[in-house]
């Protein structure tokens, strides 16, 4: 039986780094998600923010470069990938989300490709297995 590797996050963009190559584009985006709760003992409101590394390829990377900026709210569907690299004899592991679908949730001027509820949705199936 095959497993399921699906991630859905909604958050705000921190940093964007887009690289354009002859073979296509890659966008590395940090996305912050936050959870809020009230501490049962102190009754104080608490918040925890998690940062996620999201990689977009091809047309999605171009859309990130053209339309998104720091602070933009986005919806991302994708899959988790873990890769490793060595630095000074130490192996480091990085878990990333490979973005396969993107919806822009921040308000913007309407374009012809936007859906009825003013959110643009794009999906791609041409993601390479690992970032270059």
PDB file of C-alpha atoms in Angstrom:
ATOM      1  CA  UNK A   1       0.000   0.000   0.000  1.00  0.00           C
ATOM      2  CA  UNK A   2       1.333   3.413  -0.967  1.00  0.00           C
ATOM      3  CA  UNK A   3       1.715   6.130   1.662  1.00  0.00           C
ATOM      4  CA  UNK A   4       0.409   9.687   1.630  1.00  0.00           C
ATOM      5  CA  UNK A   5       2.760  12.661   1.684  1.00  0.00           C
ATOM      6  CA  UNK A   6       0.627  15.817   1.693  1.00  0.00           C
ATOM      7  CA  UNK A   7       1.164  19.129   3.451  1.00  0.00           C
ATOM      8  CA  UNK A   8      -1.194  22.102   3.613  1.00  0.00           C
ATOM      9  CA  UNK A   9      -0.153  25.382   5.208  1.00  0.00           C
ATOM     10  CA  UNK A  10      -1.600  28.887   5.304  1.00  0.00           C
ATOM     11  CA  UNK A  11       0.776  31.591   6.392  1.00  0.00           C
ATOM     12  CA  UNK A  12       2.687  34.770   5.671  1.00  0.00           C
ATOM     13  CA  UNK A  13       5.803  35.014   3.548  1.00  0.00           C
ATOM     14  CA  UNK A  14       9.062  35.976   5.232  1.00  0.00           C
ATOM     15  CA  UNK A  15      11.852  35.828   2.682  1.00  0.00           C
ATOM     16  CA  UNK A  16      11.777  35.097  -1.041  1.00  0.00           C
ATOM     17  CA  UNK A  17      14.792  33.968  -3.065  1.00  0.00           C
ATOM     18  CA  UNK A  18      14.182  33.265  -6.757  1.00  0.00           C
ATOM     19  CA  UNK A  19      16.832  31.852  -9.070  1.00  0.00           C
ATOM     20  CA  UNK A  20      16.332  31.669 -12.818  1.00  0.00           C
ATOM     21  CA  UNK A  21      18.267  29.083 -14.830  1.00  0.00           C
ATOM     22  CA  UNK A  22      18.183  28.075 -18.487  1.00  0.00           C
ATOM     23  CA  UNK A  23      16.288  24.948 -17.464  1.00  0.00           C
ATOM     24  CA  UNK A  24      13.693  26.778 -15.316  1.00  0.00           C
ATOM     25  CA  UNK A  25      13.100  28.791 -12.168  1.00  0.00           C
ATOM     26  CA  UNK A  26      13.305  27.904  -8.474  1.00  0.00           C
ATOM     27  CA  UNK A  27      11.826  29.970  -5.648  1.00  0.00           C
ATOM     28  CA  UNK A  28      12.831  29.376  -2.025  1.00  0.00           C
ATOM     29  CA  UNK A  29      10.242  30.930   0.257  1.00  0.00           C
ATOM     30  CA  UNK A  30      10.017  31.009   4.043  1.00  0.00           C
ATOM     31  CA  UNK A  31       6.430  30.888   5.300  1.00  0.00           C
ATOM     32  CA  UNK A  32       5.399  31.603   8.888  1.00  0.00           C
ATOM     33  CA  UNK A  33       2.442  29.851  10.481  1.00  0.00           C
ATOM     34  CA  UNK A  34       1.230  30.761  13.954  1.00  0.00           C
ATOM     35  CA  UNK A  35      -0.907  29.103  16.576  1.00  0.00           C
ATOM     36  CA  UNK A  36      -2.596  30.934  19.439  1.00  0.00           C
ATOM     37  CA  UNK A  37      -3.887  29.628  22.759  1.00  0.00           C
ATOM     38  CA  UNK A  38      -4.640  30.725  26.297  1.00  0.00           C
ATOM     39  CA  UNK A  39      -2.383  29.304  29.025  1.00  0.00           C
ATOM     40  CA  UNK A  40      -4.612  27.366  31.432  1.00  0.00           C
ATOM     41  CA  UNK A  41      -2.581  28.345  34.495  1.00  0.00           C
ATOM     42  CA  UNK A  42      -1.900  32.042  33.850  1.00  0.00           C
ATOM     43  CA  UNK A  43      -4.846  32.810  31.506  1.00  0.00           C
ATOM     44  CA  UNK A  44      -2.390  34.724  29.298  1.00  0.00           C
ATOM     45  CA  UNK A  45      -2.626  34.611  25.532  1.00  0.00           C
ATOM     46  CA  UNK A  46       0.298  32.726  23.967  1.00  0.00           C
ATOM     47  CA  UNK A  47       1.514  32.475  20.395  1.00  0.00           C
ATOM     48  CA  UNK A  48       4.016  30.175  18.706  1.00  0.00           C
ATOM     49  CA  UNK A  49       5.320  30.809  15.197  1.00  0.00           C
ATOM     50  CA  UNK A  50       6.811  28.080  13.015  1.00  0.00           C
ATOM     51  CA  UNK A  51       8.862  28.839   9.902  1.00  0.00           C
ATOM     52  CA  UNK A  52       8.580  26.523   6.910  1.00  0.00           C
ATOM     53  CA  UNK A  53      10.883  26.325   3.912  1.00  0.00           C
ATOM     54  CA  UNK A  54       8.813  26.032   0.720  1.00  0.00           C
ATOM     55  CA  UNK A  55      10.315  25.365  -2.717  1.00  0.00           C
ATOM     56  CA  UNK A  56       8.436  26.236  -5.916  1.00  0.00           C
ATOM     57  CA  UNK A  57       9.572  25.232  -9.405  1.00  0.00           C
ATOM     58  CA  UNK A  58       8.826  26.422 -12.927  1.00  0.00           C
ATOM     59  CA  UNK A  59       5.715  28.534 -13.439  1.00  0.00           C
ATOM     60  CA  UNK A  60       4.955  28.648  -9.700  1.00  0.00           C
ATOM     61  CA  UNK A  61       8.409  30.134  -9.059  1.00  0.00           C
ATOM     62  CA  UNK A  62       7.757  32.791 -11.710  1.00  0.00           C
ATOM     63  CA  UNK A  63       4.407  33.642 -10.088  1.00  0.00           C
ATOM     64  CA  UNK A  64       6.122  33.965  -6.703  1.00  0.00           C
ATOM     65  CA  UNK A  65       8.643  36.371  -8.209  1.00  0.00           C
ATOM     66  CA  UNK A  66       6.022  38.462 -10.020  1.00  0.00           C
ATOM     67  CA  UNK A  67       3.193  38.704  -7.495  1.00  0.00           C
ATOM     68  CA  UNK A  68       4.331  37.906  -3.964  1.00  0.00           C
ATOM     69  CA  UNK A  69       6.319  39.889  -1.417  1.00  0.00           C
ATOM     70  CA  UNK A  70       7.252  39.754   2.233  1.00  0.00           C
ATOM     71  CA  UNK A  71       4.077  39.655   4.333  1.00  0.00           C
ATOM     72  CA  UNK A  72       1.867  38.194   1.583  1.00  0.00           C
ATOM     73  CA  UNK A  73      -0.578  35.590   2.881  1.00  0.00           C
ATOM     74  CA  UNK A  74      -0.565  32.336   0.914  1.00  0.00           C
ATOM     75  CA  UNK A  75      -2.122  28.875   0.895  1.00  0.00           C
ATOM     76  CA  UNK A  76       0.277  26.093  -0.138  1.00  0.00           C
ATOM     77  CA  UNK A  77      -0.289  22.415  -0.860  1.00  0.00           C
ATOM     78  CA  UNK A  78       2.690  20.187  -1.421  1.00  0.00           C
ATOM     79  CA  UNK A  79       4.767  17.318  -0.124  1.00  0.00           C
ATOM     80  CA  UNK A  80       7.591  16.992   2.396  1.00  0.00           C
ATOM     81  CA  UNK A  81      11.117  16.259   1.253  1.00  0.00           C
ATOM     82  CA  UNK A  82      14.188  15.792   3.408  1.00  0.00           C
ATOM     83  CA  UNK A  83      17.658  16.262   1.973  1.00  0.00           C
ATOM     84  CA  UNK A  84      21.104  16.319   3.492  1.00  0.00           C
ATOM     85  CA  UNK A  85      24.412  18.027   2.912  1.00  0.00           C
ATOM     86  CA  UNK A  86      27.826  18.000   4.590  1.00  0.00           C
ATOM     87  CA  UNK A  87      29.555  21.055   5.982  1.00  0.00           C
ATOM     88  CA  UNK A  88      32.893  20.854   7.805  1.00  0.00           C
ATOM     89  CA  UNK A  89      32.457  17.112   8.275  1.00  0.00           C
ATOM     90  CA  UNK A  90      28.981  17.426   9.814  1.00  0.00           C
ATOM     91  CA  UNK A  91      25.883  16.099   8.059  1.00  0.00           C
ATOM     92  CA  UNK A  92      22.936  18.507   8.105  1.00  0.00           C
ATOM     93  CA  UNK A  93      19.343  17.555   7.264  1.00  0.00           C
ATOM     94  CA  UNK A  94      16.757  19.951   5.834  1.00  0.00           C
ATOM     95  CA  UNK A  95      13.055  19.219   5.577  1.00  0.00           C
ATOM     96  CA  UNK A  96      11.273  21.285   2.930  1.00  0.00           C
ATOM     97  CA  UNK A  97       7.822  21.540   1.425  1.00  0.00           C
ATOM     98  CA  UNK A  98       7.798  21.094  -2.338  1.00  0.00           C
ATOM     99  CA  UNK A  99       4.968  23.440  -3.355  1.00  0.00           C
ATOM    100  CA  UNK A 100       2.588  21.912  -5.885  1.00  0.00           C
ATOM    101  CA  UNK A 101      -0.342  24.304  -5.516  1.00  0.00           C
ATOM    102  CA  UNK A 102      -0.402  27.961  -4.526  1.00  0.00           C
ATOM    103  CA  UNK A 103      -3.212  30.371  -3.720  1.00  0.00           C
ATOM    104  CA  UNK A 104      -2.564  34.039  -3.061  1.00  0.00           C
ATOM    105  CA  UNK A 105      -4.765  35.148  -0.170  1.00  0.00           C
ATOM    106  CA  UNK A 106      -3.625  38.773   0.151  1.00  0.00           C
ATOM    107  CA  UNK A 107      -5.777  41.313  -1.649  1.00  0.00           C
ATOM    108  CA  UNK A 108      -4.484  42.491  -4.996  1.00  0.00           C
ATOM    109  CA  UNK A 109      -5.880  44.084  -8.121  1.00  0.00           C
ATOM    110  CA  UNK A 110      -7.969  41.500  -9.988  1.00  0.00           C
ATOM    111  CA  UNK A 111      -6.383  39.781 -12.974  1.00  0.00           C
ATOM    112  CA  UNK A 112      -7.936  37.605 -15.653  1.00  0.00           C
ATOM    113  CA  UNK A 113      -6.618  34.414 -14.069  1.00  0.00           C
ATOM    114  CA  UNK A 114      -8.218  34.964 -10.665  1.00  0.00           C
ATOM    115  CA  UNK A 115     -11.052  32.808  -9.429  1.00  0.00           C
ATOM    116  CA  UNK A 116     -14.502  34.032  -8.382  1.00  0.00           C
ATOM    117  CA  UNK A 117     -13.458  34.645  -4.780  1.00  0.00           C
ATOM    118  CA  UNK A 118     -10.443  36.804  -5.747  1.00  0.00           C
ATOM    119  CA  UNK A 119      -7.846  34.142  -4.941  1.00  0.00           C
ATOM    120  CA  UNK A 120      -5.483  32.993  -7.639  1.00  0.00           C
ATOM    121  CA  UNK A 121      -4.849  29.265  -7.748  1.00  0.00           C
ATOM    122  CA  UNK A 122      -2.107  27.572  -9.706  1.00  0.00           C
ATOM    123  CA  UNK A 123      -1.113  23.915  -9.756  1.00  0.00           C
ATOM    124  CA  UNK A 124       1.804  22.167 -11.395  1.00  0.00           C
ATOM    125  CA  UNK A 125       2.957  18.591 -11.803  1.00  0.00           C
ATOM    126  CA  UNK A 126       6.410  19.330 -13.243  1.00  0.00           C
ATOM    127  CA  UNK A 127       8.312  19.450  -9.942  1.00  0.00           C
ATOM    128  CA  UNK A 128      11.729  17.767  -9.970  1.00  0.00           C
ATOM    129  CA  UNK A 129      12.406  15.355  -7.107  1.00  0.00           C
ATOM    130  CA  UNK A 130      14.918  17.558  -5.261  1.00  0.00           C
ATOM    131  CA  UNK A 131      15.975  21.206  -5.347  1.00  0.00           C
ATOM    132  CA  UNK A 132      18.944  21.947  -7.555  1.00  0.00           C
TER     133      UNK A 132
END
